Short mmCIF file of C-alpha atoms in Angstrom, two decimals:
data_model
loop_
_atom_site.label_atom_id
_atom_site.label_comp_id
_atom_site.label_asym_id
_atom_site.label_seq_id
_atom_site.Cartn_x
_atom_site.Cartn_y
_atom_site.Cartn_z
CA UNK A 1 32.31 -65.50 22.55
CA UNK A 2 34.72 -62.96 23.68
CA UNK A 3 33.61 -59.93 24.60
CA UNK A 4 36.23 -56.84 24.58
CA UNK A 5 35.48 -54.49 27.42
CA UNK A 6 36.97 -51.18 26.24
CA UNK A 7 36.65 -48.38 29.25
CA UNK A 8 34.11 -45.71 28.35
CA UNK A 9 35.71 -41.98 28.34
CA UNK A 10 33.75 -39.08 29.83
CA UNK A 11 33.75 -37.89 26.07
CA UNK A 12 31.79 -40.82 25.03
CA UNK A 13 29.33 -40.45 27.95
CA UNK A 14 29.05 -36.71 27.20
CA UNK A 15 28.09 -37.61 23.53
CA UNK A 16 25.68 -40.47 24.50
CA UNK A 17 23.34 -37.75 26.90
CA UNK A 18 20.62 -36.39 24.68
CA UNK A 19 20.86 -32.86 23.98
CA UNK A 20 18.48 -30.79 25.83
CA UNK A 21 17.38 -27.95 23.51
CA UNK A 22 15.44 -25.41 25.41
CA UNK A 23 11.73 -24.68 24.71
CA UNK A 24 10.75 -22.44 21.95
CA UNK A 25 9.18 -19.59 23.79
CA UNK A 26 5.65 -19.10 22.10
CA UNK A 27 4.63 -16.15 20.11
CA UNK A 28 2.87 -13.48 21.63
CA UNK A 29 -0.49 -12.15 20.76
CA UNK A 30 0.98 -8.94 19.78
CA UNK A 31 4.08 -10.25 17.73
CA UNK A 32 1.31 -12.62 15.77
CA UNK A 33 -0.67 -9.30 14.85
CA UNK A 34 2.22 -7.44 13.49
CA UNK A 35 3.17 -10.26 11.26
CA UNK A 36 -0.14 -12.02 10.71
CA UNK A 37 -2.89 -9.10 10.59
CA UNK A 38 -2.42 -9.10 6.12
CA UNK A 39 -2.87 -13.07 6.25
CA UNK A 40 -5.79 -12.93 8.25
CA UNK A 41 -7.36 -10.12 6.32
CA UNK A 42 -6.59 -11.59 2.93
CA UNK A 43 -7.81 -15.02 4.56
CA UNK A 44 -11.26 -13.46 5.64
CA UNK A 45 -11.61 -11.54 2.55
CA UNK A 46 -11.32 -14.34 0.45
CA UNK A 47 -13.47 -16.56 2.51
CA UNK A 48 -16.09 -14.20 1.26
CA UNK A 49 -16.18 -11.69 4.12
CA UNK A 50 -17.72 -8.57 3.29
CA UNK A 51 -15.40 -5.56 2.96
CA UNK A 52 -17.31 -3.30 5.33
CA UNK A 53 -17.10 -6.38 8.27
CA UNK A 54 -13.55 -7.07 7.68
CA UNK A 55 -12.39 -4.87 10.56
CA UNK A 56 -14.93 -6.79 12.93
CA UNK A 57 -14.42 -9.91 12.18
CA UNK A 58 -10.39 -9.52 12.16
CA UNK A 59 -11.02 -8.61 15.75
CA UNK A 60 -12.93 -11.74 16.52
CA UNK A 61 -10.33 -13.51 14.95
CA UNK A 62 -7.42 -12.38 17.11
CA UNK A 63 -9.61 -12.64 20.33
CA UNK A 64 -10.27 -16.38 19.26
CA UNK A 65 -6.46 -16.89 18.79
CA UNK A 66 -5.40 -15.28 21.96
CA UNK A 67 -7.70 -18.06 23.98
CA UNK A 68 -6.42 -20.51 21.54
CA UNK A 69 -2.80 -19.60 22.11
CA UNK A 70 -1.87 -21.67 25.08
CA UNK A 71 -2.72 -24.91 23.31
CA UNK A 72 -0.54 -23.74 20.05
CA UNK A 73 2.96 -25.70 20.24
CA UNK A 74 5.24 -23.26 18.60
CA UNK A 75 7.37 -25.94 17.06
CA UNK A 76 4.55 -26.14 14.29
CA UNK A 77 3.52 -23.42 11.75
CA UNK A 78 1.89 -20.67 12.57
CA UNK A 79 -0.25 -19.83 9.56
CA UNK A 80 -2.17 -23.09 8.83
CA UNK A 81 -3.09 -22.94 12.61
CA UNK A 82 -4.02 -19.40 12.01
CA UNK A 83 -6.17 -20.12 8.97
CA UNK A 84 -8.18 -23.15 10.98
CA UNK A 85 -9.00 -20.29 13.54
CA UNK A 86 -9.59 -17.91 10.72
CA UNK A 87 -11.74 -20.42 9.01
CA UNK A 88 -14.01 -21.33 11.91
CA UNK A 89 -14.49 -17.96 13.13
CA UNK A 90 -15.55 -16.45 9.52
CA UNK A 91 -18.03 -19.86 9.07
CA UNK A 92 -19.81 -18.87 12.47
CA UNK A 93 -19.88 -15.05 10.94
CA UNK A 94 -21.41 -16.23 7.48
CA UNK A 95 -24.11 -18.37 9.59
CA UNK A 96 -24.90 -15.88 12.26
CA UNK A 97 -25.67 -13.08 9.53
CA UNK A 98 -26.63 -14.94 6.54
CA UNK A 99 -30.36 -15.00 8.00
CA UNK A 100 -30.40 -11.65 9.49
CA UNK A 101 -29.39 -9.34 6.73
CA UNK A 102 -28.21 -9.70 3.09
CA UNK A 103 -24.82 -8.12 2.62
CA UNK A 104 -24.50 -7.50 -0.93
CA UNK A 105 -21.02 -7.74 -1.80
CA UNK A 106 -18.71 -4.88 -1.84
CA UNK A 107 -21.72 -2.27 -1.28
CA UNK A 108 -19.54 -0.06 0.82
CA UNK A 109 -15.93 0.15 -1.47
CA UNK A 110 -12.79 1.22 -0.10
CA UNK A 111 -10.47 2.28 -2.30
CA UNK A 112 -6.80 1.09 -1.55
CA UNK A 113 -4.69 4.44 -0.89
CA UNK A 114 -3.14 4.29 -4.55
CA UNK A 115 -2.17 7.75 -5.53
CA UNK A 116 -3.74 7.48 -9.18
CA UNK A 117 -7.53 6.52 -8.85
CA UNK A 118 -7.80 4.15 -12.54
CA UNK A 119 -4.78 2.19 -10.70
CA UNK A 120 -7.35 1.98 -7.92
CA UNK A 121 -10.26 0.82 -9.63
CA UNK A 122 -8.23 -1.42 -11.66
CA UNK A 123 -6.74 -3.29 -8.61
CA UNK A 124 -10.41 -3.56 -6.85
CA UNK A 125 -11.70 -5.05 -9.96
CA UNK A 126 -8.91 -7.56 -10.07
CA UNK A 127 -9.86 -8.30 -6.29
CA UNK A 128 -13.30 -8.41 -6.50
CA UNK A 129 -13.16 -10.56 -9.60
CA UNK A 130 -10.98 -13.33 -7.83
CA UNK A 131 -13.42 -13.46 -5.12
CA UNK A 132 -16.56 -13.45 -7.24
CA UNK A 133 -15.06 -16.56 -8.92
CA UNK A 134 -14.30 -17.77 -5.48
CA UNK A 135 -17.92 -17.18 -4.54
CA UNK A 136 -19.01 -19.92 -7.23
CA UNK A 137 -18.07 -22.54 -4.37
CA UNK A 138 -19.10 -23.46 -0.99
CA UNK A 139 -16.96 -22.81 2.10
CA UNK A 140 -15.23 -25.99 2.56
CA UNK A 141 -13.66 -26.35 -0.80
CA UNK A 142 -13.61 -22.44 -0.73
CA UNK A 143 -11.13 -22.90 2.70
CA UNK A 144 -8.94 -25.88 0.86
CA UNK A 145 -8.34 -23.93 -2.41
CA UNK A 146 -7.27 -20.40 -0.58
CA UNK A 147 -4.64 -22.26 1.69
CA UNK A 148 -3.31 -24.23 -1.18
CA UNK A 149 -3.17 -22.26 -4.15
CA UNK A 150 -3.59 -18.45 -2.75
CA UNK A 151 -1.48 -19.12 0.53
CA UNK A 152 0.51 -22.08 -0.76
CA UNK A 153 0.16 -24.24 2.68
CA UNK A 154 1.40 -28.36 2.08
CA UNK A 155 -1.76 -30.49 1.84
CA UNK A 156 -0.75 -31.97 4.86
CA UNK A 157 -0.92 -28.63 6.75
CA UNK A 158 -4.17 -28.20 5.38
CA UNK A 159 -5.94 -31.22 6.72
CA UNK A 160 -4.35 -30.38 10.41
CA UNK A 161 -5.55 -27.30 10.14
CA UNK A 162 -9.38 -28.07 8.81
CA UNK A 163 -9.03 -31.34 10.97
CA UNK A 164 -10.18 -33.63 8.10
CA UNK A 165 -8.35 -36.16 6.68
CA UNK A 166 -5.67 -35.65 3.49
CA UNK A 167 -7.64 -37.49 1.04
CA UNK A 168 -10.56 -35.19 1.81
CA UNK A 169 -7.98 -32.18 0.93
CA UNK A 170 -7.36 -33.94 -2.26
CA UNK A 171 -10.90 -34.59 -3.05
CA UNK A 172 -12.06 -30.77 -2.38
CA UNK A 173 -9.09 -29.52 -3.93
CA UNK A 174 -9.65 -31.10 -7.38
CA UNK A 175 -13.10 -29.99 -7.03
CA UNK A 176 -12.32 -26.69 -6.19
CA UNK A 177 -9.86 -26.06 -8.86
CA UNK A 178 -12.49 -26.89 -11.46
CA UNK A 179 -15.11 -24.89 -10.01
CA UNK A 180 -13.01 -21.94 -9.92
CA UNK A 181 -11.14 -22.30 -13.13
CA UNK A 182 -14.54 -22.97 -14.73
CA UNK A 183 -15.67 -19.66 -13.25
CA UNK A 184 -12.41 -17.94 -13.96
CA UNK A 185 -12.66 -18.75 -17.90
CA UNK A 186 -16.58 -17.59 -18.02
CA UNK A 187 -15.50 -14.57 -16.36
CA UNK A 188 -12.58 -14.09 -18.69
CA UNK A 189 -14.80 -14.94 -21.73
CA UNK A 190 -17.22 -12.17 -20.34
CA UNK A 191 -14.59 -9.44 -19.89
CA UNK A 192 -13.29 -10.16 -23.53
CA UNK A 193 -16.81 -9.67 -24.93
CA UNK A 194 -17.07 -6.70 -23.47
CA UNK A 195 -13.63 -5.36 -24.36
CA UNK A 196 -11.86 -5.43 -20.88
CA UNK A 197 -8.27 -6.40 -20.43
CA UNK B 1 3.71 -46.61 -0.55
CA UNK B 2 0.54 -43.90 -0.30
CA UNK B 3 -0.40 -43.00 -3.85
CA UNK B 4 -1.75 -39.26 -4.15
CA UNK B 5 -4.98 -38.76 -5.79
CA UNK B 6 -4.58 -36.49 -8.73
CA UNK B 7 -6.16 -32.80 -8.62
CA UNK B 8 -6.74 -30.89 -11.79
CA UNK B 9 -4.43 -27.84 -12.73
CA UNK B 10 -5.43 -24.31 -12.48
CA UNK B 11 -6.68 -22.41 -15.82
CA UNK B 12 -4.46 -19.95 -16.84
CA UNK B 13 -7.57 -17.29 -16.25
CA UNK B 14 -7.72 -18.72 -12.35
CA UNK B 15 -3.92 -18.72 -12.08
CA UNK B 16 -4.30 -14.87 -13.38
CA UNK B 17 -6.84 -14.15 -10.82
CA UNK B 18 -5.12 -15.35 -8.14
CA UNK B 19 -2.03 -13.69 -9.28
CA UNK B 20 -3.89 -10.61 -9.29
CA UNK B 21 -5.35 -10.89 -5.68
CA UNK B 22 -2.13 -11.52 -4.30
CA UNK B 23 -1.05 -8.10 -5.07
CA UNK B 24 -4.04 -6.89 -3.04
CA UNK B 25 -3.52 -4.10 -0.11
CA UNK B 26 -4.21 -5.48 3.50
CA UNK B 27 -5.79 -2.94 6.27
CA UNK B 28 -4.44 0.27 6.49
CA UNK B 29 -2.19 1.57 9.35
CA UNK B 30 -5.43 3.27 10.66
CA UNK B 31 -7.37 0.19 10.50
CA UNK B 32 -4.36 -1.97 12.28
CA UNK B 33 -4.05 0.32 14.96
CA UNK B 34 -8.08 0.26 15.79
CA UNK B 35 -8.56 -3.62 15.27
CA UNK B 36 -5.61 -3.85 17.41
CA UNK B 37 -6.98 -1.34 20.16
CA UNK B 38 -10.39 -3.14 19.81
CA UNK B 39 -8.77 -6.28 20.53
CA UNK B 40 -6.98 -5.39 23.44
CA UNK B 41 -10.08 -3.90 25.10
CA UNK B 42 -12.19 -7.14 24.38
CA UNK B 43 -9.65 -9.28 26.26
CA UNK B 44 -9.32 -6.55 29.00
CA UNK B 45 -13.24 -6.82 29.68
CA UNK B 46 -13.17 -10.26 29.21
CA UNK B 47 -10.81 -10.61 31.98
CA UNK B 48 -12.74 -7.99 34.00
CA UNK B 49 -15.87 -10.23 33.78
CA UNK B 50 -13.99 -13.12 34.94
CA UNK B 51 -12.58 -11.17 37.79
CA UNK B 52 -15.75 -10.16 39.05
CA UNK B 53 -17.01 -13.61 38.84
CA UNK B 54 -14.48 -14.84 40.90
CA UNK B 55 -15.27 -11.92 43.37
CA UNK B 56 -18.65 -13.20 43.26
CA UNK B 57 -17.66 -16.75 43.98
CA UNK B 58 -15.53 -15.29 47.54
CA UNK B 59 -18.74 -12.92 48.34
CA UNK B 60 -20.95 -15.91 48.14
CA UNK B 61 -19.16 -17.92 50.27
CA UNK B 62 -18.60 -15.03 52.85
CA UNK B 63 -22.46 -14.56 52.81
CA UNK B 64 -23.20 -18.26 53.49
CA UNK B 65 -20.59 -18.78 55.94
CA UNK B 66 -21.88 -15.53 58.18
CA UNK B 67 -25.34 -16.51 57.83
CA UNK B 68 -24.73 -20.17 59.40
CA UNK B 69 -22.52 -18.15 62.38
CA UNK B 70 -25.12 -15.42 63.37
CA UNK B 71 -28.58 -17.76 62.86
CA UNK B 72 -30.70 -15.98 65.83
CA UNK B 73 -34.08 -14.83 65.13
CA UNK B 74 -32.69 -11.16 67.11
CA UNK B 75 -29.38 -11.06 65.08
CA UNK B 76 -30.74 -11.53 61.88
CA UNK B 77 -33.59 -8.50 62.86
CA UNK B 78 -30.67 -6.43 63.74
CA UNK B 79 -29.06 -7.36 60.81
CA UNK B 80 -31.79 -6.42 58.26
CA UNK B 81 -31.99 -3.17 60.05
CA UNK B 82 -27.88 -2.79 59.24
CA UNK B 83 -28.50 -3.79 55.64
CA UNK B 84 -31.19 -0.98 55.41
CA UNK B 85 -29.19 1.51 56.71
CA UNK B 86 -26.47 0.49 54.69
CA UNK B 87 -28.42 0.24 51.11
CA UNK B 88 -29.31 3.95 51.98
CA UNK B 89 -25.63 4.59 52.58
CA UNK B 90 -24.73 2.75 49.28
CA UNK B 91 -27.32 4.33 47.36
CA UNK B 92 -26.08 7.77 48.33
CA UNK B 93 -22.50 6.89 47.84
CA UNK B 94 -23.13 5.24 44.08
CA UNK B 95 -25.23 8.74 43.08
CA UNK B 96 -22.37 10.59 44.06
CA UNK B 97 -19.73 8.46 42.61
CA UNK B 98 -21.56 8.15 39.26
CA UNK B 99 -21.60 12.14 39.25
CA UNK B 100 -18.01 12.23 40.33
CA UNK B 101 -16.93 9.78 37.82
CA UNK B 102 -19.24 11.10 34.87
CA UNK B 103 -17.61 14.64 35.56
CA UNK B 104 -13.80 12.83 35.92
CA UNK B 105 -14.76 11.24 32.30
CA UNK B 106 -15.74 14.43 30.84
CA UNK B 107 -12.26 16.07 32.38
CA UNK B 108 -10.66 13.05 30.77
CA UNK B 109 -12.07 13.55 27.31
CA UNK B 110 -9.14 14.45 25.01
CA UNK B 111 -6.53 13.63 27.58
CA UNK B 112 -6.35 9.83 26.77
CA UNK B 113 -2.83 8.22 26.41
CA UNK B 114 -2.23 7.16 22.72
CA UNK B 115 -2.06 3.58 22.21
CA UNK B 116 0.88 2.01 20.59
CA UNK B 117 -0.51 -0.18 18.11
CA UNK B 118 1.88 -3.02 16.49
CA UNK B 119 3.28 -2.16 13.21
CA UNK B 120 2.79 -4.83 10.76
CA UNK B 121 5.49 -4.96 7.98
CA UNK B 122 4.48 -5.08 4.47
CA UNK B 123 4.97 -8.68 3.56
CA UNK B 124 4.45 -10.38 0.24
CA UNK B 125 2.32 -13.58 0.92
CA UNK B 126 4.66 -16.27 1.14
CA UNK B 127 4.84 -19.69 2.78
CA UNK B 128 6.99 -18.48 5.62
CA UNK B 129 5.78 -18.58 8.84
CA UNK B 130 5.74 -15.56 11.39
CA UNK B 131 9.41 -14.12 12.17
CA UNK B 132 9.50 -14.42 16.05
CA UNK B 133 11.56 -11.63 17.21
CA UNK B 134 14.31 -12.30 20.02
CA UNK B 135 12.24 -10.85 22.97
CA UNK B 136 8.61 -11.66 23.15
CA UNK B 137 6.38 -8.76 24.01
CA UNK B 138 4.36 -8.88 26.88
CA UNK B 139 0.28 -8.07 26.26
CA UNK B 140 -1.04 -8.01 29.45
CA UNK B 141 -4.78 -7.39 29.34
CA UNK B 142 -5.63 -4.44 32.17
CA UNK B 143 -9.03 -3.82 34.20
CA UNK B 144 -9.55 -0.48 33.14
CA UNK B 145 -8.54 2.32 30.95
CA UNK B 146 -6.44 2.61 28.00
CA UNK B 147 -3.74 0.12 27.16
CA UNK B 148 -0.45 0.40 25.85
CA UNK B 149 1.75 -2.56 24.63
CA UNK B 150 5.49 -2.99 25.08
CA UNK B 151 6.71 -3.61 21.43
CA UNK B 152 9.02 -6.32 21.08
CA UNK B 153 10.97 -4.95 18.35
CA UNK B 154 11.35 -1.73 17.10
CA UNK B 155 9.33 1.04 18.60
CA UNK B 156 5.77 1.09 16.89
CA UNK B 157 4.12 4.20 15.98
CA UNK B 158 2.24 5.45 18.48
CA UNK B 159 -1.25 6.09 17.13
CA UNK B 160 -3.79 8.07 19.15
CA UNK B 161 -7.05 6.17 18.72
CA UNK B 162 -9.16 9.03 19.58
CA UNK B 163 -7.73 11.31 17.15
CA UNK B 164 -6.69 9.69 14.07
CA UNK B 165 -6.07 12.21 10.88
CA UNK B 166 -6.57 10.86 7.81
CA UNK B 167 -3.00 10.07 6.03
CA UNK B 168 -2.76 12.04 2.69
CA UNK B 169 -3.63 8.98 1.03
CA UNK B 170 -6.63 7.98 3.15
CA UNK B 171 -9.43 5.41 1.69
CA UNK B 172 -12.45 7.59 1.26
CA UNK B 173 -15.51 5.15 1.46
CA UNK B 174 -17.96 5.47 -0.69
CA UNK B 175 -21.32 4.07 -0.81
CA UNK B 176 -21.91 2.50 -4.50
CA UNK B 177 -24.98 3.93 -6.22
CA UNK B 178 -27.79 1.35 -6.82
CA UNK B 179 -27.18 -0.44 -9.78
CA UNK B 180 -23.57 0.33 -10.28
CA UNK B 181 -20.57 -1.85 -10.91
CA UNK B 182 -19.53 -2.37 -7.00
CA UNK B 183 -15.89 -1.63 -7.89
CA UNK B 184 -16.65 1.39 -9.11
CA UNK B 185 -16.59 3.91 -6.50
CA UNK B 186 -16.81 7.68 -7.05
CA UNK B 187 -14.06 10.06 -5.47
CA UNK B 188 -14.96 10.99 -2.27
CA UNK B 189 -14.75 14.96 -1.44
CA UNK B 190 -12.43 16.10 0.93
CA UNK B 191 -14.67 16.27 3.52
CA UNK B 192 -16.25 12.78 3.08
CA UNK B 193 -16.26 10.34 5.79
CA UNK B 194 -13.32 8.19 5.83
CA UNK B 195 -12.57 4.41 7.22
CA UNK B 196 -10.71 6.48 10.38
CA UNK B 197 -14.09 7.77 11.07
CA UNK B 198 -16.41 4.82 11.63
CA UNK B 199 -16.55 3.13 14.50
CA UNK B 200 -15.34 -0.55 14.52
CA UNK B 201 -18.70 -2.32 15.46
CA UNK B 202 -20.57 0.24 13.86
CA UNK B 203 -21.01 -1.66 10.27
CA UNK B 204 -21.78 -4.85 11.89
CA UNK B 205 -24.21 -3.81 14.50
CA UNK B 206 -26.04 -1.03 12.89
CA UNK B 207 -26.15 0.87 16.28
CA UNK B 208 -26.52 4.52 17.31
CA UNK B 209 -24.41 5.39 19.64
CA UNK B 210 -26.46 7.42 21.91
CA UNK B 211 -25.43 10.20 24.50
CA UNK B 212 -24.04 13.57 23.63
CA UNK B 213 -20.58 12.31 24.47
CA UNK B 214 -20.16 10.41 21.83
CA UNK B 215 -18.44 7.07 21.49
CA UNK B 216 -15.37 8.49 23.57
CA UNK B 217 -17.62 9.12 26.72
CA UNK B 218 -19.07 5.91 26.36
CA UNK B 219 -16.03 4.07 26.43
CA UNK B 220 -14.94 6.02 29.25
CA UNK B 221 -17.68 5.30 31.30
CA UNK B 222 -17.73 1.99 30.78
CA UNK B 223 -13.80 2.11 31.49
CA UNK B 224 -14.64 4.04 34.70
CA UNK B 225 -17.28 0.87 35.51
CA UNK B 226 -14.15 -1.36 35.33
CA UNK B 227 -11.96 0.76 37.14
CA UNK B 228 -14.45 0.42 40.10
CA UNK B 229 -14.79 -3.22 39.59
CA UNK B 230 -11.04 -3.39 40.05
CA UNK B 231 -11.35 -1.41 43.21
CA UNK B 232 -13.77 -4.04 44.73
CA UNK B 233 -16.39 -1.07 44.31
CA UNK B 234 -19.56 -2.76 43.14
CA UNK B 235 -22.27 -0.72 44.00
CA UNK B 236 -20.32 2.02 42.17
CA UNK B 237 -19.76 -0.14 39.37
CA UNK B 238 -23.44 -0.92 39.30
CA UNK B 239 -24.58 2.62 39.49
CA UNK B 240 -22.15 3.33 36.65
CA UNK B 241 -23.59 0.62 34.33
CA UNK B 242 -27.02 1.73 35.18
CA UNK B 243 -25.91 5.22 33.97
CA UNK B 244 -24.30 3.87 30.88
CA UNK B 245 -27.33 1.89 29.92
CA UNK B 246 -29.59 5.39 30.58
CA UNK B 247 -27.39 7.09 28.21
CA UNK B 248 -26.49 4.44 26.05
CA UNK B 249 -29.36 1.97 25.53
CA UNK B 250 -28.49 0.90 22.26
CA UNK B 251 -24.45 2.01 22.41
CA UNK B 252 -21.74 0.17 20.52
CA UNK B 253 -20.42 -1.45 24.30
CA UNK B 254 -23.76 -2.40 25.08
CA UNK B 255 -22.63 -6.46 24.90
CA UNK B 256 -19.55 -5.47 27.06
CA UNK B 257 -21.73 -3.83 29.52
CA UNK B 258 -24.49 -6.09 29.74
CA UNK B 259 -21.64 -9.00 30.27
CA UNK B 260 -20.21 -7.31 33.08
CA UNK B 261 -23.83 -6.62 34.60
CA UNK B 262 -24.29 -10.24 34.69
CA UNK B 263 -20.75 -10.63 36.88
CA UNK B 264 -21.41 -7.76 38.78
CA UNK B 265 -24.84 -8.97 40.14
CA UNK B 266 -23.36 -12.35 40.64
CA UNK B 267 -20.55 -10.72 42.98
CA UNK B 268 -23.04 -8.78 44.85
CA UNK B 269 -25.26 -11.81 45.62
CA UNK B 270 -27.79 -11.29 43.59
CA UNK B 271 -28.13 -14.57 41.97
CA UNK B 272 -31.72 -14.32 40.33
CA UNK B 273 -30.63 -10.82 39.20
CA UNK B 274 -27.82 -12.29 37.32
CA UNK B 275 -29.32 -15.13 36.07
CA UNK B 276 -32.15 -13.01 34.23
CA UNK B 277 -29.22 -10.78 33.02
CA UNK B 278 -28.05 -13.91 31.88
CA UNK B 279 -30.65 -15.02 30.06
CA UNK B 280 -31.25 -11.81 28.53
CA UNK B 281 -27.58 -11.44 27.36
CA UNK B 282 -27.62 -15.03 25.95
CA UNK B 283 -30.95 -13.96 23.66
CA UNK B 284 -29.22 -10.66 22.47
CA UNK B 285 -25.60 -11.98 21.83
CA UNK B 286 -26.05 -15.37 21.35
CA UNK B 287 -22.38 -15.41 19.60
CA UNK B 288 -20.55 -13.08 21.97
CA UNK B 289 -17.20 -13.54 22.88
CA UNK B 290 -18.23 -13.09 26.31
CA UNK B 291 -20.36 -15.85 26.30
CA UNK B 292 -18.58 -18.49 27.99
CA UNK B 293 -17.72 -16.05 31.13
CA UNK B 294 -21.28 -15.05 31.57
CA UNK B 295 -22.01 -19.09 30.98
CA UNK B 296 -19.47 -19.53 33.78
CA UNK B 297 -21.11 -17.10 36.19
CA UNK B 298 -24.84 -17.61 35.70
CA UNK B 299 -25.40 -20.54 33.82
#
């Protein structure tokens, strides 16, 4: 067997050297807050946190985020990771306060700042309808549905964020979609019966 | 090849609801600013509690070393006399400090520096992950006083947390009448309470503020206690905490105060007092964000 000995050029060595990319700096808490406070707020709202408690629980989420931030890998998408924290904080909040007091949903109503009060009421009703239908699901099914169909996250990211197997995500998503659709259809029929749009 | 399980599609009514919900507005600018400000304060307080715990370890180590070195009846008797005298001086100093600090706090009312809250751009909910600005900002929790963050991008609007004027289209809060549809809010009169008027934790904790100075003085009193901790003046810090407890027994910052009390007691060498304070803290605030620190200081 003949072995050809081709002299190695410096350019070849340079091309063989692994390219070391500078590490991505982790985002600061202020960056995350600025970009994602809406995301956290809506996540909590859809997870069933009452409107009056949203500022407090949003605060709790970002305190938790500040603690978890050193473990965040900047190469990974932020939002699913953030929702995982949001879900756990919301879960704790519901567990702690469920037996302390009953919070009627939206007992304190905040208008949304729209110039037209009628538009404001319509928007509030539409928002409440979605949350009302989500209320037919337990929290674990609700979380999967929110992540997949409201926020548009991939199944793999959902599985990682909620620390569950991918097959469980599919199973929960199937159940959640069926229950949510049933509730939405029921609500739509009731609305048609009352002459609402 | 992994076969993915089937999951049924959403009904048209469900899709319409999701679309409608995606157009819902997020928190107002005032709410964003107040949530951020409270988050900063909580983190600063947690850092302060942790720093007091560090001081406590130092004090304990020093105390045990000096006790070993001066083991003798005569020396101990002399030390006890000195300690009694020192206690009197400390008590006097603490009283003076409390009075002085309270006066200072009253003077500072209305003079707080504005807090720059990060401004969240209005974004549609998309699959995009967070956009990272080129220069990361620094959020350094400080031990006392109102803090400000350095914005990484365009300068955010400065919002004074203590004098938030509701915008023209401020969200009026109206309690829904009994039996009415929750979404059918009544249009609020001009002088109605708005979201900006509500203290952040009032709804959840349902506590009264107490004290004549209101929430601002309550905050500033605790800030003075934190400043005393930072200056390693633990006697003054303890006195200020007692003063705060007397003025605001059920104040909105009770949780923060009681967490700090555990650490201050431990730092002053009062281990039994710290353990007792920690026990009461755990019973009263089982889900507190200060719980890990309290557990570390006085398990």
